[in-house]
mmCIF file of C-alpha atoms in Angstrom:
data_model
loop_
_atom_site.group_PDB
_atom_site.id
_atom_site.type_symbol
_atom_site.label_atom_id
_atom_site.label_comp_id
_atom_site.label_asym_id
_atom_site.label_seq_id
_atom_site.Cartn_x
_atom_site.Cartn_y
_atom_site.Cartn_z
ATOM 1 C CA UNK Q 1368 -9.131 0.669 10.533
ATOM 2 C CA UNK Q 1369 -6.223 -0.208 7.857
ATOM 3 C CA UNK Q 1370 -7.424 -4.294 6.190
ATOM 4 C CA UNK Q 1371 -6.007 -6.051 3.796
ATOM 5 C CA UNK Q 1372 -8.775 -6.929 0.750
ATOM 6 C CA UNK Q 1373 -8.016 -9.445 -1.628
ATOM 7 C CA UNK Q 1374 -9.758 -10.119 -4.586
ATOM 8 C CA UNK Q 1375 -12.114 -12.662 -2.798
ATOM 9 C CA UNK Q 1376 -13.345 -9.606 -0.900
ATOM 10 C CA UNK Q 1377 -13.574 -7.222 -3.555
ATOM 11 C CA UNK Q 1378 -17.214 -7.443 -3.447
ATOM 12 C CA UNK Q 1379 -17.361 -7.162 -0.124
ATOM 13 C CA UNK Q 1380 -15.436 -3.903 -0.361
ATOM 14 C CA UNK Q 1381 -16.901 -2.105 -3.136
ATOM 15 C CA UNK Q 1382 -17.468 1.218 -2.485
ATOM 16 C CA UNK Q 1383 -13.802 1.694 -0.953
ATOM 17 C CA UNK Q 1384 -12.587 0.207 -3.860
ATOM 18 C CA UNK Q 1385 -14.587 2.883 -6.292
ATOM 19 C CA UNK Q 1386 -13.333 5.437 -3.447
ATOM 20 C CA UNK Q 1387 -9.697 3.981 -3.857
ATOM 21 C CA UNK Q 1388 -9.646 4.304 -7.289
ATOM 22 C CA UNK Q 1389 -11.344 7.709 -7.771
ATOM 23 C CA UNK Q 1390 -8.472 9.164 -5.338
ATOM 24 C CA UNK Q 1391 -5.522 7.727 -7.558
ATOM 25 C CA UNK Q 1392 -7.300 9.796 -10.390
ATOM 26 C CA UNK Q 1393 -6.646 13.095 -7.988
ATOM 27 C CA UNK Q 1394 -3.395 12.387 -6.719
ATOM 28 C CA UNK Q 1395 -2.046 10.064 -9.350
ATOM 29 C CA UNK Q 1396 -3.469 12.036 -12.722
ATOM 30 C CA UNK Q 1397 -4.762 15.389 -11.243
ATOM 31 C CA UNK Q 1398 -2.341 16.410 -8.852
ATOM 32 C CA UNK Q 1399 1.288 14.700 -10.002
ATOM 33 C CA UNK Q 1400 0.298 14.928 -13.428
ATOM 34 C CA UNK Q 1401 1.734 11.109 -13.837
ATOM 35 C CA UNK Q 1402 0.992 9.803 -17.272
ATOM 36 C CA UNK Q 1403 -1.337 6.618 -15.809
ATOM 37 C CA UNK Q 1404 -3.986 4.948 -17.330
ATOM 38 C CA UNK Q 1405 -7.597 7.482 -16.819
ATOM 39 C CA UNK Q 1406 -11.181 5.887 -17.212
ATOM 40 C CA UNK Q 1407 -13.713 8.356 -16.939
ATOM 41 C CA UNK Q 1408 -13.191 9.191 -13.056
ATOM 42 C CA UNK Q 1409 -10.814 6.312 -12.034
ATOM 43 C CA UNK Q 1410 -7.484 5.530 -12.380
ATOM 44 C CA UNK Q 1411 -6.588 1.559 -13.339
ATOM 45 C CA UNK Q 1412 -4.371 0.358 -14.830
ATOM 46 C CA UNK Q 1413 -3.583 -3.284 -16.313
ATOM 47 C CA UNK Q 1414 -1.985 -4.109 -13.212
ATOM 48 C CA UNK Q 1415 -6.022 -3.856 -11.210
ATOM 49 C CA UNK Q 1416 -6.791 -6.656 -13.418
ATOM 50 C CA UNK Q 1417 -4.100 -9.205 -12.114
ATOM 51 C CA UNK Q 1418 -5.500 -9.642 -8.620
ATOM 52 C CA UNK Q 1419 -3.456 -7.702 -6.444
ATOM 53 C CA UNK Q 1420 -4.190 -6.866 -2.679
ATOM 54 C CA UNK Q 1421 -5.048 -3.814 -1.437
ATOM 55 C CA UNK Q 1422 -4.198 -2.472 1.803
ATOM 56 C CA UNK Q 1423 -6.780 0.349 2.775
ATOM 57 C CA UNK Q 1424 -7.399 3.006 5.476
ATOM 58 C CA UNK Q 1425 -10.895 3.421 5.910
ATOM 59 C CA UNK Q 1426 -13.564 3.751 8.578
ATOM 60 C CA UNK Q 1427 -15.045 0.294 10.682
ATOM 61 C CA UNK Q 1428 -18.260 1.083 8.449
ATOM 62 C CA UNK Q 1429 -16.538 1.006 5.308
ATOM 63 C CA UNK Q 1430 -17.829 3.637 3.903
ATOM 64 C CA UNK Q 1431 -15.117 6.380 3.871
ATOM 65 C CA UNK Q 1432 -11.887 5.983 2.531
ATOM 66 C CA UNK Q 1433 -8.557 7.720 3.731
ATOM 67 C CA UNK Q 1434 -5.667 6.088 2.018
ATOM 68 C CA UNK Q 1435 -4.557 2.860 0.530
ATOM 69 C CA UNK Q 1436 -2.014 1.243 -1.999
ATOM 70 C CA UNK Q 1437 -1.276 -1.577 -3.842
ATOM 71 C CA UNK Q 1438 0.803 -4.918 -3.156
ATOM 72 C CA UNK Q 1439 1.663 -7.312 -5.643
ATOM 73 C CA UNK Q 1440 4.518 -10.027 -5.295
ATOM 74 C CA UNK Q 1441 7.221 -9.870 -7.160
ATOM 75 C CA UNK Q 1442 7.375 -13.552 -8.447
ATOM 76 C CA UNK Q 1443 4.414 -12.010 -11.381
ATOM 77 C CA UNK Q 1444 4.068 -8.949 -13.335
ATOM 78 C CA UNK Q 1445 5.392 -5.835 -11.241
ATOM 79 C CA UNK Q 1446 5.684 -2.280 -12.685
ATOM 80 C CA UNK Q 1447 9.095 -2.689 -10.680
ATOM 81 C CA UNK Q 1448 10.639 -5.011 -14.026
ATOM 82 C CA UNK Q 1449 8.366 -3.859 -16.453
ATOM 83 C CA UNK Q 1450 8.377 -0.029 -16.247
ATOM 84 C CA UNK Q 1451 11.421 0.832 -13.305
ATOM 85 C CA UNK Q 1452 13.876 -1.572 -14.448
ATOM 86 C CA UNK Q 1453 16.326 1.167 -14.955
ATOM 87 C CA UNK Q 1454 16.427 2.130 -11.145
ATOM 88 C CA UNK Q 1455 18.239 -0.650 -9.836
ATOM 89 C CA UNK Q 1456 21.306 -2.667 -11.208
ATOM 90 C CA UNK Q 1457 21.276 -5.326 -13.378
ATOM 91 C CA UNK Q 1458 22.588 -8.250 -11.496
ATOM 92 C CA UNK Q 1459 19.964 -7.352 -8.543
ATOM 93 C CA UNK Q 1460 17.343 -10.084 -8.261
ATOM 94 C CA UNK Q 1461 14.630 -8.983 -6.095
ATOM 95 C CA UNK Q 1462 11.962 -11.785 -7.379
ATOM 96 C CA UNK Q 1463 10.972 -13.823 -4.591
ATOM 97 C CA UNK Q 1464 8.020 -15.291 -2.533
ATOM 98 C CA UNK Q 1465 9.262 -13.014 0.540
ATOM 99 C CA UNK Q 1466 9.814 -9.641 -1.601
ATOM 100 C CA UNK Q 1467 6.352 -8.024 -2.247
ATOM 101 C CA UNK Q 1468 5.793 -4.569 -4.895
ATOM 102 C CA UNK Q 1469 3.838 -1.285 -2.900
ATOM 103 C CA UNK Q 1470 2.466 0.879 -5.697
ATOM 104 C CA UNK Q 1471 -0.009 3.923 -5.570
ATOM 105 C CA UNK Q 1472 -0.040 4.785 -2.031
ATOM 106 C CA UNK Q 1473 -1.809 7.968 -1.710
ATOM 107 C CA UNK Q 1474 -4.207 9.304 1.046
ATOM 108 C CA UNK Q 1475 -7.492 11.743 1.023
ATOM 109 C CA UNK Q 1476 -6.476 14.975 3.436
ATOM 110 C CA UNK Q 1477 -9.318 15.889 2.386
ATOM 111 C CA UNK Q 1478 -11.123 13.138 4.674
ATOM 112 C CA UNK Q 1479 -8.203 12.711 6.936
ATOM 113 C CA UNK Q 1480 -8.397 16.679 8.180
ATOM 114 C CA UNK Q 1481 -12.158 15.870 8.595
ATOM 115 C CA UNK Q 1482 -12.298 13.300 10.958
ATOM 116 C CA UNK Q 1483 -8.667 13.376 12.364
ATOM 117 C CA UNK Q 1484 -8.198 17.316 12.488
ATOM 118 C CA UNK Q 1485 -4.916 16.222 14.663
ATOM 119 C CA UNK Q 1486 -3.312 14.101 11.758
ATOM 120 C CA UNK Q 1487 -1.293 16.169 9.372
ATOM 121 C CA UNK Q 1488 -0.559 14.560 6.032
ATOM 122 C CA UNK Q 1489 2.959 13.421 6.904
ATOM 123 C CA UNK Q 1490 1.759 11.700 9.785
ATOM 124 C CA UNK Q 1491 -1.260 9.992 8.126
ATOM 125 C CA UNK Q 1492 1.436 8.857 5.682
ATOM 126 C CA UNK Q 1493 3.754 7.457 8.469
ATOM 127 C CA UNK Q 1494 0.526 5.324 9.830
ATOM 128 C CA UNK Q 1495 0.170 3.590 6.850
ATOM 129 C CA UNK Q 1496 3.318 2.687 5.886
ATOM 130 C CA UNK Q 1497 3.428 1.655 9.684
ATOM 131 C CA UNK Q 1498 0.318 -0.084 8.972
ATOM 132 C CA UNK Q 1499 2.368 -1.688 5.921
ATOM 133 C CA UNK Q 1500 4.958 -2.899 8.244
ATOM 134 C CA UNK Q 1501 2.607 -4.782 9.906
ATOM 135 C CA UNK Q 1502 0.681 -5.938 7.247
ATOM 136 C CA UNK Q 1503 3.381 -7.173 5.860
ATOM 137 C CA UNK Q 1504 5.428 -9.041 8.573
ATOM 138 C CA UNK Q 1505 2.025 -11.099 9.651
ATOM 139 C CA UNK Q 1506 2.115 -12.473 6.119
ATOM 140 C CA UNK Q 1507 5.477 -13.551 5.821
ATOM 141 C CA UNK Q 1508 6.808 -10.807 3.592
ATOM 142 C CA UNK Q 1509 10.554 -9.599 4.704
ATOM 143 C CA UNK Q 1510 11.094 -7.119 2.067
ATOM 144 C CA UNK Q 1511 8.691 -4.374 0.609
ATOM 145 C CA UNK Q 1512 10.017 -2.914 -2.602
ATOM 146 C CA UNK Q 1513 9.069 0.579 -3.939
ATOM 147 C CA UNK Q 1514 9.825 3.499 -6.657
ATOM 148 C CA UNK Q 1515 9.568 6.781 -5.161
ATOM 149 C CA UNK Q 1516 10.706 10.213 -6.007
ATOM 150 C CA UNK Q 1517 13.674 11.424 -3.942
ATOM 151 C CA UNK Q 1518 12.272 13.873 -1.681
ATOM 152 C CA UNK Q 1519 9.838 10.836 -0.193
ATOM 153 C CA UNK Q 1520 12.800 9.901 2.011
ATOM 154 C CA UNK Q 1521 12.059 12.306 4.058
ATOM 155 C CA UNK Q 1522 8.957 11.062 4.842
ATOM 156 C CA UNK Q 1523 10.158 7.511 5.429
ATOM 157 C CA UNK Q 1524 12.702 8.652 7.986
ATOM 158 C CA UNK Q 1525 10.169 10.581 10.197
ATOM 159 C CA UNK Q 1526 7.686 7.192 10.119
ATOM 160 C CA UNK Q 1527 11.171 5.203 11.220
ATOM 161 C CA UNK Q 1528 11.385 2.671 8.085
ATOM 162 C CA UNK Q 1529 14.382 1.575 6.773
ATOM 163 C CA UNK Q 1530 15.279 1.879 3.214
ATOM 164 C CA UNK Q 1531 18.074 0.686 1.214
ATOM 165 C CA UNK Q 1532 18.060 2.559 -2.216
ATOM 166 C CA UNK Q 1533 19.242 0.473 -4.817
ATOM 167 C CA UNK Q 1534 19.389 2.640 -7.929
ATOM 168 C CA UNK Q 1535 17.920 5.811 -9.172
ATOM 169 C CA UNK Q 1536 16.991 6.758 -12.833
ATOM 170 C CA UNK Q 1537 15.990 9.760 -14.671
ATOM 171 C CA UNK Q 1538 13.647 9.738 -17.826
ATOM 172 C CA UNK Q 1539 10.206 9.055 -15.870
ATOM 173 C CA UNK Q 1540 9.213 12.651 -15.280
ATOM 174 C CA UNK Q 1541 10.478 15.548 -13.942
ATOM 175 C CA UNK Q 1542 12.608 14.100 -10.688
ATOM 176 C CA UNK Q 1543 14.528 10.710 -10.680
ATOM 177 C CA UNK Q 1544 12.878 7.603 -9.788
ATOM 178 C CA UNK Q 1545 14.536 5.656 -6.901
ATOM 179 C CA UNK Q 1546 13.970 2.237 -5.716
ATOM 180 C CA UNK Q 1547 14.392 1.584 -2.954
ATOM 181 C CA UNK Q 1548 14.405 -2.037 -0.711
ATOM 182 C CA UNK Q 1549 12.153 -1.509 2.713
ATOM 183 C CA UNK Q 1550 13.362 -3.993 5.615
ATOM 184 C CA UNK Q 1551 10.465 -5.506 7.064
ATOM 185 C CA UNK Q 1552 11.062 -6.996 10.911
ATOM 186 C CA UNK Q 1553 9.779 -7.163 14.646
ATOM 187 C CA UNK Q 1554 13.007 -4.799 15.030
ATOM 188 C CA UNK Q 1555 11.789 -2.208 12.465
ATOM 189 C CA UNK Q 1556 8.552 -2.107 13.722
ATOM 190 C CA UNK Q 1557 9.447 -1.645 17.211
ATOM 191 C CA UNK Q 1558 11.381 1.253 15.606
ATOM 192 C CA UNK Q 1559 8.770 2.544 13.476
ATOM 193 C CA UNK Q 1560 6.014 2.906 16.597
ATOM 194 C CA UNK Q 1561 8.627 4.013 18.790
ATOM 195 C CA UNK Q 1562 9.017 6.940 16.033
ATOM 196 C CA UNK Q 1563 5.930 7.529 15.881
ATOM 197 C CA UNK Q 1564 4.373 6.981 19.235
ATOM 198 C CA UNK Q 1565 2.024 4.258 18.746
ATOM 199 C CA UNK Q 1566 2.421 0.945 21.002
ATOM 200 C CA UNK Q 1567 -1.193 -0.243 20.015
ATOM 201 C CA UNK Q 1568 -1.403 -2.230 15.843
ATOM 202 C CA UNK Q 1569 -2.839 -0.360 13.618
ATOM 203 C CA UNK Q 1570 -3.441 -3.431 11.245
ATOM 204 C CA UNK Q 1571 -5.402 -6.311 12.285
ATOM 205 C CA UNK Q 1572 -5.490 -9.661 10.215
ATOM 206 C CA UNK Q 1573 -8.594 -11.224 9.947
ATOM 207 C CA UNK Q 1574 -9.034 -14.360 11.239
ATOM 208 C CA UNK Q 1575 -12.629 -16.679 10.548
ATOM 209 C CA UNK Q 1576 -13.910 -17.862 13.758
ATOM 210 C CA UNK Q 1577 -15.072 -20.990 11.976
ATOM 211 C CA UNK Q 1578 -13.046 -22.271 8.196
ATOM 212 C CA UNK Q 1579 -15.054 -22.773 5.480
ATOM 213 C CA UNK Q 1580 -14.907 -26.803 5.800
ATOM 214 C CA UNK Q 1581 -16.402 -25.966 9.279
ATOM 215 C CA UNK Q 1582 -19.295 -24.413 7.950
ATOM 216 C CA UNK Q 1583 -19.712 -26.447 4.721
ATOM 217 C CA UNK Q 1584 -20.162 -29.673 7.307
ATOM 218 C CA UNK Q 1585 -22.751 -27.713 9.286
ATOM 219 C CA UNK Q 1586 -24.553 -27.135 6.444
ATOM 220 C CA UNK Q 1587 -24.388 -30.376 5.382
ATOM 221 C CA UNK Q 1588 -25.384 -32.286 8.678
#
């Protein structure tokens, strides 16, 4: 199942959080070699501590993880101005209530080749930024902004997305940085499961079959 978690539900999600962070160490530190914040086997950095929301892949138990990133909006802190400002012009605004910041997606193939031996890695990747789409449009976001290294738009282009790079940069490591502006719509997303042949949502918002005034009255009566 791909879920949003906020940081009400952090508790509540735990142990895919501690999963979450443990694979950002692999991918992030370990694999890319990305100088990012390490402590001990997790990889945080001061951007964890700001409340962001997490969109994750994981199973209905909750007790495996097999991908996830980061969303933050862009109206606070974003790595986007403070770190990538290079990689898009100067007289582009993209602070807004409707533009959100995706950071750190990664996914375990580890786990995925497990339990979905018929998911290659560049498909997994397409179903959650498909997942992403979705997210994304049922909370009023229009615009997804992200840095990414150039070969990456291949792998947007086989999961259907539509990005508008704005501005590369060199300096960050050993390709350039892009950044690109991701289109978020009913029309992309009829694209984007039409690319990858999936008519069913792969992200489903949850929704409280009673609001917390509801149950704070039934306790009180």
């Amino acid at each position: 199942m791909f879920v949003i978690i906020q940081a009400h539900e952090y508790q509540k999600y735990a142990f895919i959080l501690d999963q979450m962070f443990r694979l950002r160490k692999k991918v992030f530190a370990d694999t890319l070699g990305w100088n990012v914040p390490v402590i001990g086997p997790f990889e945080r950095d001061s951007y964890d501590s700001l409340c962001p929301a997490y969109l994750v892949w994981c199973n209905e138990t909750r007790t495996r993880l097999y991908g996830g990133m980061r969303l933050m909006p862009t109206t606070g802190p974003t790595l986007l101005y403070d770190v990538f400002r290079a990689t898009f012009p100067q007289a582009a605004n993209l602070v807004a209530p409707g533009i959100w910041e995706g950071t750190r997606m990664c996914i375990d193939e580890e786990a995925i080749a497990d339990d979905f031996p018929d998911v290659d890695a560049g498909r997994a990747f397409s179903m959650l930024l498909l997942a992403l789409c979705e997210c994304a449009l049922d909370h009023g976001i229009h615009t997804m902004i992200s840095n990414y290294e150039p070969h990456l738009k291949r792998v947007y282009k086989r999961a259907g997305a539509e990005v508008d790079e704005l501005g590369r940069a060199d300096g960050y490591g050993k390709y350039p940085v892009c950044c690109g502006a991701f289109e978020v719509s009913e029309r992309v997303l009829t694209r984007m499961r039409a690319s990858l042949g999936i008519d069913t949502p792969l992200y489903t918002r949850y929704v409280p079959t009673r609001s917390v005034v509801t149950q704070f009255l039934e306790m009180a009566a």
